mmCIF file of C-alpha atoms in Angstrom:
data_model
loop_
_atom_site.group_PDB
_atom_site.id
_atom_site.type_symbol
_atom_site.label_atom_id
_atom_site.label_comp_id
_atom_site.label_asym_id
_atom_site.label_seq_id
_atom_site.Cartn_x
_atom_site.Cartn_y
_atom_site.Cartn_z
ATOM 1 C CA MET C 30 -5.279 16.590 -7.639
ATOM 2 C CA ASN C 31 -2.261 15.144 -5.834
ATOM 3 C CA ILE C 32 -2.878 12.216 -3.506
ATOM 4 C CA ILE C 33 -0.943 9.978 -1.162
ATOM 5 C CA LEU C 34 -2.336 6.474 -0.778
ATOM 6 C CA LEU C 35 -1.612 4.780 2.561
ATOM 7 C CA GLY C 36 -2.543 1.489 4.149
ATOM 8 C CA PRO C 37 -0.921 -1.762 5.138
ATOM 9 C CA PRO C 38 0.131 -4.403 2.603
ATOM 10 C CA GLY C 39 -2.892 -5.971 0.955
ATOM 11 C CA ALA C 40 -5.212 -3.034 1.649
ATOM 12 C CA GLY C 41 -5.878 -2.583 -2.063
ATOM 13 C CA LYS C 42 -3.737 0.496 -2.676
ATOM 14 C CA GLY C 43 -2.529 -0.742 -6.054
ATOM 15 C CA THR C 44 -6.027 -1.595 -7.245
ATOM 16 C CA GLN C 45 -7.432 1.763 -6.191
ATOM 17 C CA ALA C 46 -4.481 3.709 -7.613
ATOM 18 C CA GLN C 47 -5.005 2.015 -10.983
ATOM 19 C CA ARG C 48 -8.694 2.914 -10.921
ATOM 20 C CA LEU C 49 -7.977 6.566 -10.057
ATOM 21 C CA GLU C 50 -5.398 6.658 -12.816
ATOM 22 C CA GLN C 51 -7.814 5.202 -15.369
ATOM 23 C CA ASP C 52 -10.899 7.174 -14.356
ATOM 24 C CA PHE C 53 -9.421 10.577 -13.488
ATOM 25 C CA GLY C 54 -6.097 10.818 -15.329
ATOM 26 C CA LEU C 55 -4.005 10.871 -12.169
ATOM 27 C CA LYS C 56 -0.610 9.175 -12.544
ATOM 28 C CA GLN C 57 0.328 6.459 -10.068
ATOM 29 C CA ILE C 58 3.881 6.906 -8.851
ATOM 30 C CA SER C 59 5.459 4.005 -7.013
ATOM 31 C CA THR C 60 8.764 5.060 -5.523
ATOM 32 C CA GLY C 61 9.919 1.443 -5.463
ATOM 33 C CA ASP C 62 9.219 1.130 -9.188
ATOM 34 C CA MET C 63 11.025 4.425 -9.854
ATOM 35 C CA LEU C 64 14.109 3.281 -7.953
ATOM 36 C CA ARG C 65 14.160 -0.089 -9.730
ATOM 37 C CA ALA C 66 13.798 1.646 -13.117
ATOM 38 C CA GLU C 67 16.679 4.015 -12.365
ATOM 39 C CA MET C 68 18.885 1.115 -11.275
ATOM 40 C CA ALA C 69 17.956 -0.960 -14.340
ATOM 41 C CA ALA C 70 18.645 1.986 -16.664
ATOM 42 C CA GLY C 71 22.088 2.458 -15.132
ATOM 43 C CA THR C 72 21.612 6.217 -14.776
ATOM 44 C CA PRO C 73 23.987 8.075 -12.458
ATOM 45 C CA LEU C 74 21.156 8.278 -9.909
ATOM 46 C CA GLY C 75 20.412 4.588 -10.441
ATOM 47 C CA LEU C 76 24.038 3.617 -9.851
ATOM 48 C CA ASN C 77 24.077 5.720 -6.676
ATOM 49 C CA VAL C 78 20.811 4.158 -5.483
ATOM 50 C CA LYS C 79 22.059 0.660 -6.309
ATOM 51 C CA ALA C 80 25.178 1.164 -4.198
ATOM 52 C CA ILE C 81 23.052 2.442 -1.296
ATOM 53 C CA VAL C 82 20.542 -0.404 -1.533
ATOM 54 C CA GLU C 83 23.230 -3.065 -1.902
ATOM 55 C CA SER C 84 24.913 -1.778 1.251
ATOM 56 C CA GLY C 85 21.636 -2.390 3.096
ATOM 57 C CA GLN C 86 20.889 1.270 3.753
ATOM 58 C CA PHE C 87 17.794 3.325 2.989
ATOM 59 C CA VAL C 88 17.875 5.792 0.128
ATOM 60 C CA PRO C 89 18.388 9.232 1.747
ATOM 61 C CA ASP C 90 15.385 11.549 1.877
ATOM 62 C CA PRO C 91 16.962 14.264 -0.339
ATOM 63 C CA VAL C 92 17.556 11.685 -3.094
ATOM 64 C CA MET C 93 13.948 10.476 -2.835
ATOM 65 C CA ILE C 94 12.604 14.038 -2.904
ATOM 66 C CA ASP C 95 14.711 14.867 -5.983
ATOM 67 C CA LEU C 96 13.465 11.712 -7.679
ATOM 68 C CA ILE C 97 9.826 12.558 -6.906
ATOM 69 C CA LYS C 98 10.324 16.173 -7.975
ATOM 70 C CA SER C 99 11.727 15.076 -11.310
ATOM 71 C CA ARG C 100 8.998 12.474 -11.829
ATOM 72 C CA THR C 101 6.085 14.757 -10.929
ATOM 73 C CA LEU C 102 7.289 17.384 -13.419
ATOM 74 C CA GLN C 103 6.771 14.959 -16.307
ATOM 75 C CA ALA C 104 3.838 15.568 -18.661
ATOM 76 C CA ASP C 105 1.859 12.491 -17.566
ATOM 77 C CA CYS C 106 1.495 14.044 -14.086
ATOM 78 C CA ALA C 107 -0.159 17.220 -15.408
ATOM 79 C CA GLN C 108 -3.598 16.140 -14.118
ATOM 80 C CA GLY C 109 -2.125 15.120 -10.759
ATOM 81 C CA PHE C 110 -0.472 12.122 -9.205
ATOM 82 C CA ILE C 111 -0.907 9.383 -6.631
ATOM 83 C CA LEU C 112 2.092 8.600 -4.456
ATOM 84 C CA ASP C 113 2.328 4.979 -3.386
ATOM 85 C CA GLY C 114 5.153 4.019 -1.044
ATOM 86 C CA PHE C 115 6.199 7.517 -0.040
ATOM 87 C CA PRO C 116 6.372 9.229 2.386
ATOM 88 C CA ARG C 117 7.058 6.743 5.142
ATOM 89 C CA THR C 118 8.236 9.124 7.857
ATOM 90 C CA GLU C 119 7.226 12.542 9.132
ATOM 91 C CA SER C 120 10.528 14.036 7.959
ATOM 92 C CA GLN C 121 9.810 12.706 4.460
ATOM 93 C CA ALA C 122 6.283 14.146 4.612
ATOM 94 C CA GLU C 123 7.659 17.534 5.622
ATOM 95 C CA ALA C 124 10.324 17.452 2.883
ATOM 96 C CA LEU C 125 7.690 16.466 0.302
ATOM 97 C CA ASP C 126 5.419 19.323 1.393
ATOM 98 C CA ALA C 127 8.314 21.803 1.211
ATOM 99 C CA MET C 128 9.335 20.634 -2.273
ATOM 100 C CA LEU C 129 5.776 20.821 -3.602
ATOM 101 C CA SER C 130 5.174 24.196 -1.939
ATOM 102 C CA SER C 131 8.266 25.592 -3.681
ATOM 103 C CA ARG C 132 6.525 24.671 -6.964
ATOM 104 C CA GLY C 133 3.213 26.218 -5.904
ATOM 105 C CA THR C 134 1.423 22.911 -5.420
ATOM 106 C CA ARG C 135 0.636 20.508 -2.589
ATOM 107 C CA ILE C 136 -0.746 17.156 -1.529
ATOM 108 C CA ASP C 137 -4.510 17.629 -1.633
ATOM 109 C CA ALA C 138 -5.509 14.483 0.241
ATOM 110 C CA VAL C 139 -4.023 11.495 1.998
ATOM 111 C CA LEU C 140 -6.201 8.422 1.629
ATOM 112 C CA LEU C 141 -5.895 5.820 4.344
ATOM 113 C CA LEU C 142 -7.378 2.451 3.418
ATOM 114 C CA GLU C 143 -8.313 0.983 6.781
ATOM 115 C CA VAL C 144 -8.371 -2.800 6.960
ATOM 116 C CA ASP C 145 -8.533 -5.630 9.480
ATOM 117 C CA ALA C 146 -5.055 -7.166 9.705
ATOM 118 C CA GLU C 147 -6.139 -10.796 10.048
ATOM 119 C CA GLN C 148 -8.577 -10.503 7.155
ATOM 120 C CA ILE C 149 -5.714 -9.122 5.067
ATOM 121 C CA VAL C 150 -3.580 -12.129 6.007
ATOM 122 C CA THR C 151 -6.379 -14.389 4.761
ATOM 123 C CA ARG C 152 -6.972 -12.281 1.625
ATOM 124 C CA LEU C 153 -3.311 -12.353 0.625
ATOM 125 C CA ALA C 154 -2.911 -16.047 1.392
ATOM 126 C CA GLU C 155 -5.625 -16.678 -1.207
ATOM 127 C CA ARG C 156 -4.142 -14.317 -3.822
ATOM 128 C CA ARG C 157 -2.645 -16.028 -6.846
ATOM 129 C CA ALA C 158 -0.567 -14.909 -9.798
ATOM 130 C CA PRO C 159 -1.983 -15.518 -13.287
ATOM 131 C CA ASP C 160 -0.023 -18.804 -13.443
ATOM 132 C CA GLY C 161 -1.630 -19.987 -10.179
ATOM 133 C CA SER C 162 1.470 -19.500 -8.045
ATOM 134 C CA ARG C 163 1.583 -17.562 -4.811
ATOM 135 C CA ARG C 164 4.082 -14.792 -4.111
ATOM 136 C CA ALA C 165 6.503 -15.489 -1.274
ATOM 137 C CA ASP C 166 5.577 -12.207 0.411
ATOM 138 C CA ASP C 167 1.934 -13.361 0.567
ATOM 139 C CA GLU C 168 2.764 -16.145 3.050
ATOM 140 C CA PRO C 169 0.824 -15.496 6.306
ATOM 141 C CA ASP C 170 3.883 -15.009 8.546
ATOM 142 C CA THR C 171 5.477 -12.685 6.001
ATOM 143 C CA VAL C 172 2.259 -10.673 5.663
ATOM 144 C CA ARG C 173 2.033 -10.289 9.446
ATOM 145 C CA ARG C 174 5.633 -9.016 9.535
ATOM 146 C CA ARG C 175 4.925 -6.582 6.682
ATOM 147 C CA ILE C 176 1.843 -5.283 8.491
ATOM 148 C CA GLN C 177 3.897 -4.797 11.666
ATOM 149 C CA VAL C 178 6.571 -2.895 9.719
ATOM 150 C CA TYR C 179 3.803 -0.670 8.318
ATOM 151 C CA ARG C 180 2.443 -0.049 11.831
ATOM 152 C CA ASP C 181 5.906 0.715 13.210
ATOM 153 C CA GLN C 182 7.311 2.789 10.360
ATOM 154 C CA THR C 183 4.527 4.336 8.282
ATOM 155 C CA ALA C 184 1.440 4.630 10.497
ATOM 156 C CA PRO C 185 3.214 7.194 12.744
ATOM 157 C CA ILE C 186 2.907 9.806 9.949
ATOM 158 C CA LEU C 187 -0.896 9.690 10.129
ATOM 159 C CA PRO C 188 -1.143 12.397 12.838
ATOM 160 C CA TYR C 189 0.948 14.741 10.652
ATOM 161 C CA TYR C 190 -1.646 14.584 7.876
ATOM 162 C CA GLU C 191 -4.602 14.445 10.245
ATOM 163 C CA ASN C 192 -3.423 17.644 11.977
ATOM 164 C CA ALA C 193 -3.068 19.272 8.549
ATOM 165 C CA GLY C 194 -6.683 18.336 7.734
ATOM 166 C CA ARG C 195 -5.705 16.232 4.717
ATOM 167 C CA LEU C 196 -6.239 12.676 6.026
ATOM 168 C CA ARG C 197 -9.282 10.868 4.605
ATOM 169 C CA ARG C 198 -10.171 7.434 5.998
ATOM 170 C CA VAL C 199 -11.821 4.819 3.794
ATOM 171 C CA ASP C 200 -13.026 1.353 4.804
ATOM 172 C CA GLY C 201 -10.733 -0.869 2.740
ATOM 173 C CA MET C 202 -12.598 -4.043 3.677
ATOM 174 C CA MET C 203 -15.465 -3.319 1.289
ATOM 175 C CA SER C 204 -15.542 -4.644 -2.269
ATOM 176 C CA PRO C 205 -13.132 -2.886 -4.653
ATOM 177 C CA ASP C 206 -16.089 -1.120 -6.320
ATOM 178 C CA ALA C 207 -17.448 0.101 -2.966
ATOM 179 C CA VAL C 208 -13.972 1.292 -1.918
ATOM 180 C CA GLN C 209 -13.640 3.170 -5.197
ATOM 181 C CA ALA C 210 -17.047 4.805 -4.703
ATOM 182 C CA ALA C 211 -16.058 5.856 -1.172
ATOM 183 C CA ILE C 212 -12.770 7.318 -2.454
ATOM 184 C CA VAL C 213 -14.521 9.257 -5.196
ATOM 185 C CA ASP C 214 -16.957 10.566 -2.571
ATOM 186 C CA VAL C 215 -14.343 11.660 0.012
ATOM 187 C CA LEU C 216 -12.271 13.325 -2.709
ATOM 188 C CA GLY C 217 -15.284 15.060 -4.238
ATOM 189 C CA LEU C 218 -14.444 13.654 -7.655
ATOM 190 C CA GLY C 219 -18.015 12.618 -8.578
ATOM 191 C CA LYS C 220 -18.355 11.739 -12.226
#
């Protein structure tokens, strides 16, 4: 099963992706992590991406699609994958669908973790690293800006998946266990 996990910052996407990975053998794929790994490894793609990022531009869609294609062909994705951080635009969603279709596969479901923005601000303001520190991007004003960026840039792709019948909405304000149970239910993954 191939899944896209959507929701604003702090919705619990990372937590739920880890649980799906552990319980069902799906591989979480974070495009941000992939790009950072390529840059750190100094691969030709990584050097190209680094130059793009350092110039303040977005990584072009064809580069992202090639990166995802390569990553999803790896053995650890044989049971399926969870995309986190991609796609962010309708053109990316269309390019992803075309690439997967050319391989005879598809995105089976798009999970939207729906949350209350102000409760997320509070939740993230209370989040602490293991050493007790707080991440700079968990500051309330920063969280509000990140949520607005999500609303402006990513939320507009929701109709694309809703019209395709693949969007599944889950109340992300429940406890992590209740959210996981709801996800398992909407995906029909029952244990």
